[in-house]
Coordinates of C-alpha atoms and ligand atoms in Angstrom, one line a residue:
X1 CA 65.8 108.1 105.9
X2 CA 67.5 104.9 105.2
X3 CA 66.5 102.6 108.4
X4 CA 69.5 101.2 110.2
X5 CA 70.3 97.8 110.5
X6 CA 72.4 98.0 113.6
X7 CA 73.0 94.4 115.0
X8 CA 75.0 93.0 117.8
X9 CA 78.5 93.8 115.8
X10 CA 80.3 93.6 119.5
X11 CA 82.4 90.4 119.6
X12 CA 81.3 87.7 121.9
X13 CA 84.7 87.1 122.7
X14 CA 85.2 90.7 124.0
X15 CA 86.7 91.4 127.5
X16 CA 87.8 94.6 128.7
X17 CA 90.6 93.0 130.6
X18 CA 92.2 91.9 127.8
X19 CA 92.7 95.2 126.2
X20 CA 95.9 96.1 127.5
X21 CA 94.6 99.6 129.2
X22 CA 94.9 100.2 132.7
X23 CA 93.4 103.0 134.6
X24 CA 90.4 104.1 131.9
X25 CA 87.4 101.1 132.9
X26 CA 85.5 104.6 133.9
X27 CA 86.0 106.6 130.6
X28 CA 86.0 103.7 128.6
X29 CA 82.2 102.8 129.9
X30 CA 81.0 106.4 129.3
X31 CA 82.4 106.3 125.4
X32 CA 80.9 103.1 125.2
X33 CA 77.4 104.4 126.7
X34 CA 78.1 107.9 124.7
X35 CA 79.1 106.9 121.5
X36 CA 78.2 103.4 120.5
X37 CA 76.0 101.7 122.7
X38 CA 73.5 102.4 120.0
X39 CA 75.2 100.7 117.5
X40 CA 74.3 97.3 119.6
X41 CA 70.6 98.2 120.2
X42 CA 68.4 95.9 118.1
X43 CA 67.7 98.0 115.1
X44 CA 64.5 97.9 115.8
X45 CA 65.2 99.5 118.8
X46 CA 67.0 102.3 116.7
X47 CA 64.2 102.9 114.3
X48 CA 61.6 104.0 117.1
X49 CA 63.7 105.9 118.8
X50 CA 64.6 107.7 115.9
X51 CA 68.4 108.4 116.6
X52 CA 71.3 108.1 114.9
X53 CA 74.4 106.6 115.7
X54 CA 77.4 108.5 116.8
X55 CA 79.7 109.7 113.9
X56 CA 82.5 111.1 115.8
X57 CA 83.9 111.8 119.0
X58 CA 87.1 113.7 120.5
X59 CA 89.6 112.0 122.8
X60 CA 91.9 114.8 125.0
X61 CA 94.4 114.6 127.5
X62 CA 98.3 115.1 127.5
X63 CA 100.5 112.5 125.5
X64 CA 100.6 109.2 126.0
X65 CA 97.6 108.2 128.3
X66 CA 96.2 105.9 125.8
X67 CA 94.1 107.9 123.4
X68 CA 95.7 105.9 120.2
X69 CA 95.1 102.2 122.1
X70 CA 91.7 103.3 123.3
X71 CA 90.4 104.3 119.5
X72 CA 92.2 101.1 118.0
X73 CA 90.4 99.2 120.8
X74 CA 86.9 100.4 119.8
X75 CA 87.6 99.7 116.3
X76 CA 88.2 95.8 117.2
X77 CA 85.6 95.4 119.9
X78 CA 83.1 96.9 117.4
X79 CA 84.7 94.3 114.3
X80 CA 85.2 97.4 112.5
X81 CA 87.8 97.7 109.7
X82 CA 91.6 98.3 110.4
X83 CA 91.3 101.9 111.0
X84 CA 92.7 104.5 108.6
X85 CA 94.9 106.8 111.0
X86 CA 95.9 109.9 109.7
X87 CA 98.9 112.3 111.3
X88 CA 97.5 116.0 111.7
X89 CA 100.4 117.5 110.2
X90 CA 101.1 115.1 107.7
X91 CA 97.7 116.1 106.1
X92 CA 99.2 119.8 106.1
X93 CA 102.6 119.1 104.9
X94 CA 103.1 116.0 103.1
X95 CA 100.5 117.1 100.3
X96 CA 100.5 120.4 100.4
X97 CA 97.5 121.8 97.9
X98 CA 95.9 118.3 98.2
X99 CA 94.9 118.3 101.8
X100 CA 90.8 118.1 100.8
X101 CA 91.2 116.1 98.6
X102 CA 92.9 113.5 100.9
X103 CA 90.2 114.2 103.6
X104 CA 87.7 113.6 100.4
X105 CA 89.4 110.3 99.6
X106 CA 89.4 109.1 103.2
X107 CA 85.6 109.0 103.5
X108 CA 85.4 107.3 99.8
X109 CA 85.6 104.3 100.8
X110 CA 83.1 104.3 103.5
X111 CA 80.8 105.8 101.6
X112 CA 81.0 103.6 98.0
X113 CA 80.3 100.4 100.7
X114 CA 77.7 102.1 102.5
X115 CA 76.1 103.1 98.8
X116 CA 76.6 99.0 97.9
X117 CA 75.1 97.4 101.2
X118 CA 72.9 100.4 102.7
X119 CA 73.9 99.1 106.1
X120 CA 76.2 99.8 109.3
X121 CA 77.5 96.3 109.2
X122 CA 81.3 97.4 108.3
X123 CA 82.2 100.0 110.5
X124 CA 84.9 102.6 109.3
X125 CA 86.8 104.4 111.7
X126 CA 89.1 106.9 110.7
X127 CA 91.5 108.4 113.3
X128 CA 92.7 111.8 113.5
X129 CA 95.9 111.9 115.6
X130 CA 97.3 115.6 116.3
X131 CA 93.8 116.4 114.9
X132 CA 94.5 120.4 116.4
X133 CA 97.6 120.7 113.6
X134 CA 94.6 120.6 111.0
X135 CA 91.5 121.9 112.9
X136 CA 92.7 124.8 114.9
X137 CA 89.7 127.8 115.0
X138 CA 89.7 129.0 111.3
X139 CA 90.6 132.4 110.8
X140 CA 93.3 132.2 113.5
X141 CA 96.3 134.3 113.1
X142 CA 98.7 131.6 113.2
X143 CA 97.8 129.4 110.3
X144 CA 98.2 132.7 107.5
X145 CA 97.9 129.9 104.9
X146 CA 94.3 129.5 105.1
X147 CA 95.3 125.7 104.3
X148 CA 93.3 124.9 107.8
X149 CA 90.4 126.5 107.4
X150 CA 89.8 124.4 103.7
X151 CA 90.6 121.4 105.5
X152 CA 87.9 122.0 108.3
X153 CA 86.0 123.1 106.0
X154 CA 86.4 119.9 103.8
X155 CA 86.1 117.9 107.0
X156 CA 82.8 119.6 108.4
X157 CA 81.2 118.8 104.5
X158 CA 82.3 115.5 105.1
X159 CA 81.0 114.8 108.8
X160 CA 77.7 116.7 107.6
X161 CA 77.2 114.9 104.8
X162 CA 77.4 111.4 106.1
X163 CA 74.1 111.9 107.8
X164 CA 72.2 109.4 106.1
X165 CA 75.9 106.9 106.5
X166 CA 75.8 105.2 109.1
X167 CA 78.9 103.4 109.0
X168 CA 81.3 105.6 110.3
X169 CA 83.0 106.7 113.3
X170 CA 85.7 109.8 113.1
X171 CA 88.0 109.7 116.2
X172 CA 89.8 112.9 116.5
X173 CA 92.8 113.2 119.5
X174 CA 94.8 115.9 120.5
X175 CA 96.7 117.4 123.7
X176 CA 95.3 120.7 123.0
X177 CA 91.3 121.1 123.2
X178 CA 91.0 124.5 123.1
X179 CA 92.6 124.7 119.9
X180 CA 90.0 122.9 117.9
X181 CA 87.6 124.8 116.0
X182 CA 84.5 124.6 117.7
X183 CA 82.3 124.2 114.6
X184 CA 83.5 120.3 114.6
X185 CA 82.8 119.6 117.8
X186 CA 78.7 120.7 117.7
X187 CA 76.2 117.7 117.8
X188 CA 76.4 115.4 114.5
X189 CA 80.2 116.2 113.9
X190 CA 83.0 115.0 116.5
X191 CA 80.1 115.6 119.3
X192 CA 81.4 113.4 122.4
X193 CA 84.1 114.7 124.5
X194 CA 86.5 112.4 126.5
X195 CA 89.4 113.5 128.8
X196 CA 91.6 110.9 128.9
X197 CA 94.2 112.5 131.9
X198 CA 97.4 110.9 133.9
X199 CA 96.2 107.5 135.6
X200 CA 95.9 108.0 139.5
X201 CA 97.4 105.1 141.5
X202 CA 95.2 102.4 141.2
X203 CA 95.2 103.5 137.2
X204 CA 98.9 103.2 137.7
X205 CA 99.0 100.1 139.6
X206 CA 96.8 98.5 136.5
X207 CA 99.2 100.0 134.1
X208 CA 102.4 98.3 135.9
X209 CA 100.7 95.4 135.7
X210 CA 99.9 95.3 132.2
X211 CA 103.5 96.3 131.4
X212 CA 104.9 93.4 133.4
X213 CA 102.7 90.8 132.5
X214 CA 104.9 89.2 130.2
X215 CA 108.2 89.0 132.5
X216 CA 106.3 87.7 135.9
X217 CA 104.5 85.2 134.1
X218 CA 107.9 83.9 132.6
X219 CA 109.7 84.3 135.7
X220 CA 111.6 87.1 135.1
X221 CA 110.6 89.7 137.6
X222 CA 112.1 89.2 140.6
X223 CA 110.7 88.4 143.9
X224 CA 111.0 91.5 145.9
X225 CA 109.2 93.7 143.2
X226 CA 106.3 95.7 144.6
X227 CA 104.4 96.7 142.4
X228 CA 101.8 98.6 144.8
X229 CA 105.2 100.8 146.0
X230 CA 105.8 101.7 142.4
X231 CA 102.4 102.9 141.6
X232 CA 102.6 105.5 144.4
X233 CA 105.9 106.4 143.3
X234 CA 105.2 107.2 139.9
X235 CA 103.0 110.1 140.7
X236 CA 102.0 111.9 137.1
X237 CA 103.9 109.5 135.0
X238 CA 101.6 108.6 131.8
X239 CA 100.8 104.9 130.7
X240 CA 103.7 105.7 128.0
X241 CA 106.3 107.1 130.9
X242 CA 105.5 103.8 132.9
X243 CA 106.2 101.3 130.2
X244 CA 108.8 103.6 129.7
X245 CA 110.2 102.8 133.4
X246 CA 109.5 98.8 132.9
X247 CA 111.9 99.1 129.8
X248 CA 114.5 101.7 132.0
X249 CA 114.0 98.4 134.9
X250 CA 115.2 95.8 132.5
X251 CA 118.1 97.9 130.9
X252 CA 119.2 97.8 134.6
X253 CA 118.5 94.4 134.9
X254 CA 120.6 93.7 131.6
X255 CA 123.7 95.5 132.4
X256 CA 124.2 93.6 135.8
X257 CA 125.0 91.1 133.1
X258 CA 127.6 92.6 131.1
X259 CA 131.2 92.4 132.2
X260 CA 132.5 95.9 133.3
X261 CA 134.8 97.0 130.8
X262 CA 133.8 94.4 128.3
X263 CA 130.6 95.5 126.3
X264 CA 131.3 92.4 123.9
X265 CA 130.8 90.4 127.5
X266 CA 127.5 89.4 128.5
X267 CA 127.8 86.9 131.3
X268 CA 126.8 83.3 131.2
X269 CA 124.1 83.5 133.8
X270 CA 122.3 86.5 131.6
X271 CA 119.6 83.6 131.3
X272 CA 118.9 83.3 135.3
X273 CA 118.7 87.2 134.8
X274 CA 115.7 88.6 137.1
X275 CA 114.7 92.5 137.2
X276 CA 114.8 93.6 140.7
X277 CA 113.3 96.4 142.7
X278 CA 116.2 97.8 142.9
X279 CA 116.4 98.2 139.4
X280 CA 113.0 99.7 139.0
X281 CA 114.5 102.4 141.5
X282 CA 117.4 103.2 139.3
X283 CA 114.9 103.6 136.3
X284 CA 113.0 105.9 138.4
X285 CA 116.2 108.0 138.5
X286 CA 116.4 108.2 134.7
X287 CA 112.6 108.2 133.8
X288 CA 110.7 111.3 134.5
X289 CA 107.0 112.3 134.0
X290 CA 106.9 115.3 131.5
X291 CA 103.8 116.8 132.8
X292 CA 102.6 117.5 136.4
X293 CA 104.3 118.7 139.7
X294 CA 104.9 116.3 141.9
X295 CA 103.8 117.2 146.0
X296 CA 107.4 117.8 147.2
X297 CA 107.7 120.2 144.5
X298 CA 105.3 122.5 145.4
X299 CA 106.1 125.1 147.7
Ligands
ATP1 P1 99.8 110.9 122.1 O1 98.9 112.1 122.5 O2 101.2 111.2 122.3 O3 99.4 110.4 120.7 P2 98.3 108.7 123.3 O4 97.5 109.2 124.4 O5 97.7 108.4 122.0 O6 99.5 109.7 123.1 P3 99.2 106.0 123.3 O7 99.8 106.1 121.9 O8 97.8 105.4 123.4 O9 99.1 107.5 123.9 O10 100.2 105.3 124.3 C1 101.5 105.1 124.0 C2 101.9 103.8 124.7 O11 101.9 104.0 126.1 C3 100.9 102.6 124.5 O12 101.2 101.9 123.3 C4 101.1 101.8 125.7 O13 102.2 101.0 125.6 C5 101.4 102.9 126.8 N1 100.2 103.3 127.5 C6 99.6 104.6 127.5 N2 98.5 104.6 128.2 C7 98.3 103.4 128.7 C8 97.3 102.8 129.5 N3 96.3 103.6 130.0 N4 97.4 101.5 129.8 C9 98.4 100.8 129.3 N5 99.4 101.2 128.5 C10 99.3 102.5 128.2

């Protein structure tokens, strides 16, 4: 086998506060220990160990939790290559009869640089959003085209065959586990296994933070916002739902501003404008979690 060369490809630079996710320091340490701590081990390190790196791992969890910013996070902290994202049913349907060969022509390029340098120093990633659309369990009823199963089939080649490449790292995500074939998910293919769930209330706390960043440090968030009250009241909202809210607040904000009756008349003072708690209380009206039941709700 082809030794690696795997070298300190982690930016210096790198802090984990500045990626922008809030709630997932815990998961985002065991996929850095699980799938690519190795891939900062001295290579020397690698070679008498004998292991390989991680070539793919499987990010689950209901919509937007941060599955797509934690798999383009990875790709910069580890200098890799803008990664290639590719839209589950967009495989299917946009090129219908072609689908292996596009799965073929994604791992092309990886494979005609590995062949060129022989080495992991350009990482690859390739990210599989809505990765169940393409990989559910082959032979299952609903997919009567058989169009799946030639895909995971196509795929499995693909993820077997890189063995000896050690510059690539498939990231498949989905809302639906069970639904993936299992054949992908064995050792060597998409092997580690991340939930990525709703953020509890220091998760959310971070989260509210993140999203507000920009208007407290220009001044725009007002005074009385608590930020502390909102996390507890946003019980099963998402990372999505709650920049979802911080956007609902500042509609609210906005509209103080516009002359009732007048939707041409936006009010002079719109530049004093400040986003209230109040206003984050409104939005909490019109912004609901999609998933989850809150504790009053249960009987
Ligand atoms: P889907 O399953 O729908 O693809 P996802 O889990 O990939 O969802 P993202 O696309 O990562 O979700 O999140 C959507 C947006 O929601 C992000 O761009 C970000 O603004 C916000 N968001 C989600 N989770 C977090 C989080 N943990 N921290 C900060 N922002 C978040």
């Amino acid at each position: 086998a082809r030794a690696s060369s795997a070298r300190n490809i982690i930016k210096p630079e790198f802090k984990f506060e500045d990626m922008g996710i809030g709630g997932l320091d815990a998961e985002f340490g065991d996929i850095f220990r699980r799938a690519f701590a190795s891939r900062i081990f001295p290579p020397s390190l690698v070679e008498k160990l004998g292991i390989q790196h991680v070539k793919g791992m499987l990010l689950y969890g209901p919509p937007g939790t941060g599955k797509t910013l934690i798999a383009r996070q990875i790709g910069k902290m580890l200098n890799a290559r803008d990664p290639v994202v590719v839209n589950g049913p967009e495989v299917l349907n946009k090129f219908v009869g072609q689908s292996e060969e596009n799965i073929r022509k994604l791992f092309a390029e990886a494979e005609k640089e590995y062949k060129a340098k022989g080495d992991d120093s350009s990482l690859h990633i390739i990210i599989f959003d809505e990765l169940d659309a393409i990989c559910r369990q082959r032979g299952a009823k609903s997919d009567s085209t058989g169009v799946g199963d030639s895909v995971v089939n196509q795929l499995l080649a693909k993820l077997d065959g890189v063995d000896q490449l050690n510059n690539i790292l498939v990231i498949g995500m989905t809302n639906r586990k069970e639904l993936i074939d299992e054949a992908l998910l064995r050792p060597g293919r998409l092997e580690v296994h991340m939930e990525i769930g709703l953020p509890d209330e220091h998760g959310r706390l971070q989260i509210l933070k993140i999203h507000t960043s920009q208007m407290r440090s220009n001044g725009v968030m007002g005074p009385d916002v608590n930020l502390e009250e909102l996390a507890l009241l946003t019980k099963n909202f998402s990372g999505a739902e709650i920049n979802g809210l911080v956007r609902s607040a500042s509609s609210f904000a906005f509209n103080r501003h516009v002359k009732v009756g007048t939707m041409a008349g936006v009010s002079s003072d719109v530049e004093n404008l400040k986003v209230l708690q109040d206003d984050f209380v409104h939005a909490l009206g019109e912004v609901k979690p999609a998933f989850g039941v809150a504790d009053d709700e249960l009987q």
